[in-house]
Short mmCIF file of C-alpha atoms and ligand atoms in Angstrom, two decimals:
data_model
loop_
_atom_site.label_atom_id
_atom_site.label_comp_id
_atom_site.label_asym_id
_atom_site.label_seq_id
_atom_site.Cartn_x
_atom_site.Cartn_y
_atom_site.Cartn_z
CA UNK A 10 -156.72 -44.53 55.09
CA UNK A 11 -155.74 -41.33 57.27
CA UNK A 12 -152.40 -42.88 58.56
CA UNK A 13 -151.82 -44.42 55.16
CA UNK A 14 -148.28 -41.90 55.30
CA UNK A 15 -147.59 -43.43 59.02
CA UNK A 16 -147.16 -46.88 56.33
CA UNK A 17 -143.48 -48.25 57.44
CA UNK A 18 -142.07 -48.17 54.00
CA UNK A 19 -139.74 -51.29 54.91
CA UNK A 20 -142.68 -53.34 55.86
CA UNK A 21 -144.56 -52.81 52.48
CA UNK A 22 -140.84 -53.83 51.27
CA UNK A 23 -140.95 -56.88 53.59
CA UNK A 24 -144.46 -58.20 52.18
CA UNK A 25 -142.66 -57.89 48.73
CA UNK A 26 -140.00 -60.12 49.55
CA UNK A 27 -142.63 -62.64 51.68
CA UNK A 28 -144.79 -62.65 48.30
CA UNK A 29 -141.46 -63.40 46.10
CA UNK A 30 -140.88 -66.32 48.39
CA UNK A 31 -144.09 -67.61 48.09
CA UNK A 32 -145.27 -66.98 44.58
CA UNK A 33 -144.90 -69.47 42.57
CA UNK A 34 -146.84 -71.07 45.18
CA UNK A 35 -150.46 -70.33 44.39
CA UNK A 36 -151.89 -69.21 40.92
CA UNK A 37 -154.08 -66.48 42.35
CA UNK A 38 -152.68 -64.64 45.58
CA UNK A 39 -154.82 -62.76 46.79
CA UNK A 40 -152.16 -60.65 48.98
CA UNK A 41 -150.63 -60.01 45.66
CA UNK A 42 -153.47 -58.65 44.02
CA UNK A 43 -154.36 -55.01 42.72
CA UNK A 44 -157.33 -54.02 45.28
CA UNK A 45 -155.23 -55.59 48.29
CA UNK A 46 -153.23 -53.39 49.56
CA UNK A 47 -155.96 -51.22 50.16
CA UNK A 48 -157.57 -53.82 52.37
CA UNK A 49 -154.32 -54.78 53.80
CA UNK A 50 -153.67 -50.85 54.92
CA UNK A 51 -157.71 -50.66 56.42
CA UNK A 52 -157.03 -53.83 58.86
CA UNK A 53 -153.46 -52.63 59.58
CA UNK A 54 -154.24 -48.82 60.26
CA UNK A 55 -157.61 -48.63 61.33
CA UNK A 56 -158.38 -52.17 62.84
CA UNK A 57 -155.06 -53.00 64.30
CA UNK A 58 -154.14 -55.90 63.06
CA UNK A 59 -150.38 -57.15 62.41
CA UNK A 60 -149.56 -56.97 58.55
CA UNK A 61 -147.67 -60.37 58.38
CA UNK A 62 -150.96 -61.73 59.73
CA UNK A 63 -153.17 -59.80 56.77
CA UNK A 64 -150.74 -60.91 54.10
CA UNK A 65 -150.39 -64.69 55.24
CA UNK A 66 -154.16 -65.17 55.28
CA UNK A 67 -154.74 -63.48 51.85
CA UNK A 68 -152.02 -65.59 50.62
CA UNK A 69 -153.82 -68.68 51.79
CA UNK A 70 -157.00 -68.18 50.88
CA UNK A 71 -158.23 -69.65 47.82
CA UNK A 72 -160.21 -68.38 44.48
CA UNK A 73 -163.38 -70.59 43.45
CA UNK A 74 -164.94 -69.73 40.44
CA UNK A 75 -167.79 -72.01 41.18
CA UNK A 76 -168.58 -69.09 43.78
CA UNK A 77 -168.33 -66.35 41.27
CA UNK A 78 -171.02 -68.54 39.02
CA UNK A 79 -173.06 -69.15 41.95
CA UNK A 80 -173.27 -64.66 42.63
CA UNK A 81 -173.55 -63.69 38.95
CA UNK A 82 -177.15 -65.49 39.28
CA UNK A 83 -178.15 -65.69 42.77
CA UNK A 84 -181.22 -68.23 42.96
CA UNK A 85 -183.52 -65.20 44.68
CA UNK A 86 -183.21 -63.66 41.57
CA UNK A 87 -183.72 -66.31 38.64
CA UNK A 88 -185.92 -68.46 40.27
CA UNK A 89 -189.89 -68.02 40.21
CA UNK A 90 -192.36 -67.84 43.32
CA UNK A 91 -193.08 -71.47 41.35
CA UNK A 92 -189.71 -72.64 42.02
CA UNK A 93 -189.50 -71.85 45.49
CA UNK A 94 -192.52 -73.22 46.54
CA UNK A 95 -191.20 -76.53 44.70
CA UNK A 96 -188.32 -76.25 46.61
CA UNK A 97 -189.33 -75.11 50.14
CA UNK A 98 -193.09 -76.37 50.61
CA UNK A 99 -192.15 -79.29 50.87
CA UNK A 100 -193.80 -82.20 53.25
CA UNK A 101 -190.48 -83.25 55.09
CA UNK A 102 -189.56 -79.44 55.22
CA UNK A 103 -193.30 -78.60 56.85
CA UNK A 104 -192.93 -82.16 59.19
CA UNK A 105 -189.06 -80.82 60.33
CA UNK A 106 -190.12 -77.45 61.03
CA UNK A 107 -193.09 -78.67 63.31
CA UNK A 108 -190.58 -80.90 65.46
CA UNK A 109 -188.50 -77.49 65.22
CA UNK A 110 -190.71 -75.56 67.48
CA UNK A 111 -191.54 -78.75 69.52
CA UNK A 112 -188.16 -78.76 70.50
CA UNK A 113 -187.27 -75.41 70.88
CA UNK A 114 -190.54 -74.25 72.47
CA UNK A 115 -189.45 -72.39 75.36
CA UNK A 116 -186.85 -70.59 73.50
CA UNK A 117 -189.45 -69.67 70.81
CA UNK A 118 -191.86 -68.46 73.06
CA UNK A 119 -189.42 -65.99 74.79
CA UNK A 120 -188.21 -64.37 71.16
CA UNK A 121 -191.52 -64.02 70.23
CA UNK A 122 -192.63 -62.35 73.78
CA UNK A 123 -189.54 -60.17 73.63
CA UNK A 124 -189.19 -59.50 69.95
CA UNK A 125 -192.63 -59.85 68.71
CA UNK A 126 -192.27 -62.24 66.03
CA UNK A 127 -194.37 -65.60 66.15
CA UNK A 128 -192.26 -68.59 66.78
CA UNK A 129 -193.35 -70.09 63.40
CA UNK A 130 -191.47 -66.86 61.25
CA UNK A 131 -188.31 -67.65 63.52
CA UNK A 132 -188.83 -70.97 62.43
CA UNK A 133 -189.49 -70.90 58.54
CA UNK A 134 -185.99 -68.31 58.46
CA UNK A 135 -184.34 -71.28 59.71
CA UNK A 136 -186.29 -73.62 57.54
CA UNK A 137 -185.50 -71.61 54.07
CA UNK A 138 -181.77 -70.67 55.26
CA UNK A 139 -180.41 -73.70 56.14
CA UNK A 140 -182.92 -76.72 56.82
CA UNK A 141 -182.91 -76.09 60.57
CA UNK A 142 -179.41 -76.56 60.74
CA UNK A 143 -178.62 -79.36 58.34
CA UNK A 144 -176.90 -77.56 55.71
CA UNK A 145 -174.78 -74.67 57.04
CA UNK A 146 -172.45 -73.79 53.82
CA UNK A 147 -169.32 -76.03 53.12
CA UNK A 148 -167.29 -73.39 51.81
CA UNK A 149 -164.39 -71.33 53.48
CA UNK A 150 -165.49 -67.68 53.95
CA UNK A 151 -162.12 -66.45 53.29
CA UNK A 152 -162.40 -68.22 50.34
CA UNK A 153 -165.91 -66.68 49.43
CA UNK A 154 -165.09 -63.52 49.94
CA UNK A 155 -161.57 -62.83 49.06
CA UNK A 156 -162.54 -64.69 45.45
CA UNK A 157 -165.76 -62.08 45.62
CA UNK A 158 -163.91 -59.24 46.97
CA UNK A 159 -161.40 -59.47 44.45
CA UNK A 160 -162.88 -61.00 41.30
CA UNK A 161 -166.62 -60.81 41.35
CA UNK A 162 -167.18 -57.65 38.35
CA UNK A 163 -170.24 -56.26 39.95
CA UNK A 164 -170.02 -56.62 43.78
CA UNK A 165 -166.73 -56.73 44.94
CA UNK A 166 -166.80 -53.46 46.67
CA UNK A 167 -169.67 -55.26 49.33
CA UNK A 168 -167.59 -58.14 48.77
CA UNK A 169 -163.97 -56.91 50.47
CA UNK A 170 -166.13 -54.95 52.88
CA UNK A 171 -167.10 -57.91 54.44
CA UNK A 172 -164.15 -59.62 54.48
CA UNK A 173 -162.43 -56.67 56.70
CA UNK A 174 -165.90 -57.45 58.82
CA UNK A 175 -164.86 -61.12 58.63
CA UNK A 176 -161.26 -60.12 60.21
CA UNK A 177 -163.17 -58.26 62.79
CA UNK A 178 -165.75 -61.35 63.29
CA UNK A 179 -163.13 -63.98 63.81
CA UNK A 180 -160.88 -61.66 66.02
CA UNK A 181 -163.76 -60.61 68.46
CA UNK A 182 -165.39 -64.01 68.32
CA UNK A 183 -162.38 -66.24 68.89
CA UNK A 184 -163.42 -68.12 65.04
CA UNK A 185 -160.62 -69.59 63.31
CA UNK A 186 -160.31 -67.47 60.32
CA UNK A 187 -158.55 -70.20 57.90
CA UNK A 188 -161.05 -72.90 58.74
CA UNK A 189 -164.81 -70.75 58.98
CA UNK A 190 -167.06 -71.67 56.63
CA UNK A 191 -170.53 -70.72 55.32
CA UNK A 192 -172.55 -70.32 51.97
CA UNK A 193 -170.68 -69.02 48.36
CA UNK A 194 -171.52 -65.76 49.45
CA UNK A 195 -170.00 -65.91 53.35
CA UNK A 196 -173.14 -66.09 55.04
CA UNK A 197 -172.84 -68.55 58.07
CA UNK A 198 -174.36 -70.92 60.76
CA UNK A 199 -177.94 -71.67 61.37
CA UNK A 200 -179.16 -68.48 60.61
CA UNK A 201 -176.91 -67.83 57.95
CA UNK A 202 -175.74 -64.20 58.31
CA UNK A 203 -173.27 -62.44 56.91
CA UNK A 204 -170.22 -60.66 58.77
CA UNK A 205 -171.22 -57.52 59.17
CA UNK A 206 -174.44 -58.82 60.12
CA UNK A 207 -173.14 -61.28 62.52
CA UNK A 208 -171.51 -58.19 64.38
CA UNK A 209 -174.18 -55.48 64.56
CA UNK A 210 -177.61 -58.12 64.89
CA UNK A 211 -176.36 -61.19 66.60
CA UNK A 212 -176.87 -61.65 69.84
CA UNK A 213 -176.24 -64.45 72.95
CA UNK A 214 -179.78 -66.02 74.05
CA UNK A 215 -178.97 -68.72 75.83
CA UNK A 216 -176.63 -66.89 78.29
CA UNK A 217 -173.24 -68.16 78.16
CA UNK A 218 -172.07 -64.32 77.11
CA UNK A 219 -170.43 -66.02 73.61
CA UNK A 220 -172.58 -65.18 70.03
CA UNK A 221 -172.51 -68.18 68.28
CA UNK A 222 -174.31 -68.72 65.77
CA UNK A 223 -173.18 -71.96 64.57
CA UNK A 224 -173.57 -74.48 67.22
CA UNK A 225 -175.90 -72.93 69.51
CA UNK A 226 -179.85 -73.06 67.98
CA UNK A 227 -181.23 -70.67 71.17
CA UNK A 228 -178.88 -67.74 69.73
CA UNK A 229 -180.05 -68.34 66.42
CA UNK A 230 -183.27 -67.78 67.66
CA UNK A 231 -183.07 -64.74 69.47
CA UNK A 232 -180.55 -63.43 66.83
CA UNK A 233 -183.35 -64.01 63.70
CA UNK A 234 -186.08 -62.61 65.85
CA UNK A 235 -183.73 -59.60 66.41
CA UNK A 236 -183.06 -59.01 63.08
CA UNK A 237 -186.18 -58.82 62.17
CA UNK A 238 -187.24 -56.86 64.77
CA UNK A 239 -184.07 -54.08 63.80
CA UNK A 240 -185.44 -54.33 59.94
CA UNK A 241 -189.15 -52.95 61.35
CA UNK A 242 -190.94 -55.61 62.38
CA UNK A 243 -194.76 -55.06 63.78
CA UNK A 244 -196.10 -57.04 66.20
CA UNK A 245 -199.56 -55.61 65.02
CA UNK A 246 -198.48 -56.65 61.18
CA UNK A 247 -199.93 -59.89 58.90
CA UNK A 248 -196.50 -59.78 56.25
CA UNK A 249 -198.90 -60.58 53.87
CA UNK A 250 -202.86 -59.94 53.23
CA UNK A 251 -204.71 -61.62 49.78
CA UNK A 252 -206.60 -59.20 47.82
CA UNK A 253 -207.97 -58.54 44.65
CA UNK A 254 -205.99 -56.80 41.78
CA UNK A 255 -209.05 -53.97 42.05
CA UNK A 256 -208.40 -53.40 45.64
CA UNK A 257 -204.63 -52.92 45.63
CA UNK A 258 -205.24 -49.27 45.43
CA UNK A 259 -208.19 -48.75 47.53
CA UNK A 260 -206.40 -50.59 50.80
CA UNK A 261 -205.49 -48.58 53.41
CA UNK A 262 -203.35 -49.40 56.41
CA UNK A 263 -204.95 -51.92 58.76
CA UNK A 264 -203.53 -50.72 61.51
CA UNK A 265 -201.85 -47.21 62.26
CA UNK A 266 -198.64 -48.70 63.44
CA UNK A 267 -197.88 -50.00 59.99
CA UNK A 268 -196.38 -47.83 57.65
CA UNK A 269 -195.60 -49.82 54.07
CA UNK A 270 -198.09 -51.44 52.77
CA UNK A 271 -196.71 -53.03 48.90
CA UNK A 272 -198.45 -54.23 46.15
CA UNK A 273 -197.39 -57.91 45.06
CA UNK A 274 -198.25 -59.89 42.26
CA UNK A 275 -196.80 -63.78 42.36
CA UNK A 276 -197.74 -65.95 39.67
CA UNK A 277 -199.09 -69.64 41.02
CA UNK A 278 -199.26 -72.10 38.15
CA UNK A 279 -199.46 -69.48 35.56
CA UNK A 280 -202.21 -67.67 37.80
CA UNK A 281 -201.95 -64.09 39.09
CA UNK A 282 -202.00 -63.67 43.02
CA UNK A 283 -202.04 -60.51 44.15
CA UNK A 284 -201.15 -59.53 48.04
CA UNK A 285 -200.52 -56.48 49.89
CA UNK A 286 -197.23 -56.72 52.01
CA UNK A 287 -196.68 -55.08 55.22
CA UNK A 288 -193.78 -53.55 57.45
CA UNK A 289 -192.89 -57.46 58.41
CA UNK A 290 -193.00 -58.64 54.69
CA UNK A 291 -189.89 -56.00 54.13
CA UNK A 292 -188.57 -57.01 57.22
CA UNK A 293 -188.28 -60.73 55.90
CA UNK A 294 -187.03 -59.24 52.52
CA UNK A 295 -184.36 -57.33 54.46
CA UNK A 296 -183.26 -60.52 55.56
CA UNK A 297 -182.35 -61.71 52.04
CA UNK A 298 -183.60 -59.11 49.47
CA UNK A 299 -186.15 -60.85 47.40
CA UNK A 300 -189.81 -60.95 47.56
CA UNK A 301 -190.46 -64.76 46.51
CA UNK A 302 -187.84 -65.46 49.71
CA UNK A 303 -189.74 -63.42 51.90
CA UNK A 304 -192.96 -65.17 49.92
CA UNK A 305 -191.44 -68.33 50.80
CA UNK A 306 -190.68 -67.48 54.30
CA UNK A 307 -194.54 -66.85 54.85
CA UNK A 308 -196.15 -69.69 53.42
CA UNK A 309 -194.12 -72.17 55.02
CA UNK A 310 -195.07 -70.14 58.26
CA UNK A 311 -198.49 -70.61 57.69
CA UNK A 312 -197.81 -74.59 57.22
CA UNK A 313 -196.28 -74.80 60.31
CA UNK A 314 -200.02 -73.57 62.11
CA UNK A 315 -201.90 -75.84 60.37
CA1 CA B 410 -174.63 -67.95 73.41
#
């Protein structure tokens, strides 16, 4: 925004001409639209990137109102801790997850030495995300988030955020912008994070010095357990303890490294549960910000002991 005066006035001229020619070629262009030059002068003047290159990916990418459905009621947020556990504790999900950490054992092991969380929590992330890899996200990210970062009424500021973060991604990880793809809501590969979280949490654990988070299943690993890890995790913390509704009050910190302790109520076949969640419970919820997720995440942890 600082050099916005250093903007060559004939190139702002140019894009007008390039989005004449190409018009009548889309209904919604998304280098055309109000908020974009904004975004176009942020990747220009402060990220370096060549204008023609902004403006033809803009123009390409495509709006989906399927997507701005899908974020106007996010399933964290309409579905019960019911739902979820009809959709996540499942037998097949439990059986996958235990040939999971069969398989990826050693790798497991080594988060959970380094990071501190059990190979089982790594696991069930994976497990709740994205099947263990199965299902990924079959929409284009420049799709999700130009439609989000310029359409979506409540969240589009987060929204064109992290497509400037997406720019960044792609250019520092060598991804091919135009042909990425991840959930409605950009978040991508096994683990399923989003740009900006891709950049600052990711990391390479299986030593080929390349984050990548869609084909290779050790640095989703180490990248989850990292995450987690960033977002507060204890080693010395249970994410969730059982208690009565009399003792929510009365419990005290079970151990001094732990410093949240929240009062849950989830309600099982139209019974009330109550729980006390720790410093790892909000971890998980940092992860995707919803207690029946981070609910979700637990329980199918626990299956994967038994
Ligand atoms: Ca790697």
């Amino acid at each position: 925004m600082k050099n916005k005066k250093n903007t060559p006035h004939i190139s702002y001229q140019l894009s007008l001409l390039i989005l004449m020619i190409f018009s009548f070629n889309s209904a919604a262009d998304y280098s055309n639209h109000n908020e974009s030059q904004k975004v176009i002068d942020e990747l220009v003047n402060d990220h370096g990137f060549e204008e023609s290159y902004v403006i033809e990916v803009l123009k390409y990418a495509k709006r989906r109102d399927e997507m701005l459905k899908s974020v106007a009621k996010p399933a964290e947020k309409t579905k019960t801790w019911d739902d979820y556990k009809a959709i996540f504790i499942k037998k097949k999900r439990i059986r996958d997850g235990k040939k999971f950490i069969k398989e990826n054992i050693k790798t497991l092991e080594r988060a959970e030495k380094e990071f501190g969380v059990p190979k089982e929590v790594i696991t069930a992330i994976l497990g709740v995300e994205t099947n263990f890899g199965s299902n990924k996200g079959s929409y284009k990210v420049i799709d999700s988030l130009t439609t989000l970062g310029f359409d979506d009424p409540r969240r589009s500021k987060f929204f064109r955020s992290e497509l400037i973060q997406f720019f960044l991604l792609t250019r520092e990880n060598n991804l091919d912008i135009f042909k990425t793809k991840g959930s409605y809501a950009g978040a991508m590969g096994y683990a399923q994070f989003i740009s900006s979280s891709y950049r600052a949490y990711a990391i390479d654990y299986d030593g080929d010095g390349y984050v990548d988070l869609f084909n290779s299943v050790d640095d989703a690993i180490g990248s989850i357990a990292n995450y987690l890890k960033v977002h507060g995790w204890k080693r010395e913390g249970s994410i969730v303890v059982k208690t009565h509704p009399n003792n929510v009050r009365k419990f005290y910190k079970p151990h001094k490294s732990l410093t949240q302790f929240i009062p849950l109520t989830f309600t099982e076949n139209g019974e009330e549960l109550h729980f006390i969640g720790d410093d790892n419970f909000r971890a998980i919820a940092r992860y995707n910000i919803s207690d029946v997720y981070a609910m979700a995440v637990y329980y199918l942890s626990e299956e994967f002991k038994k």
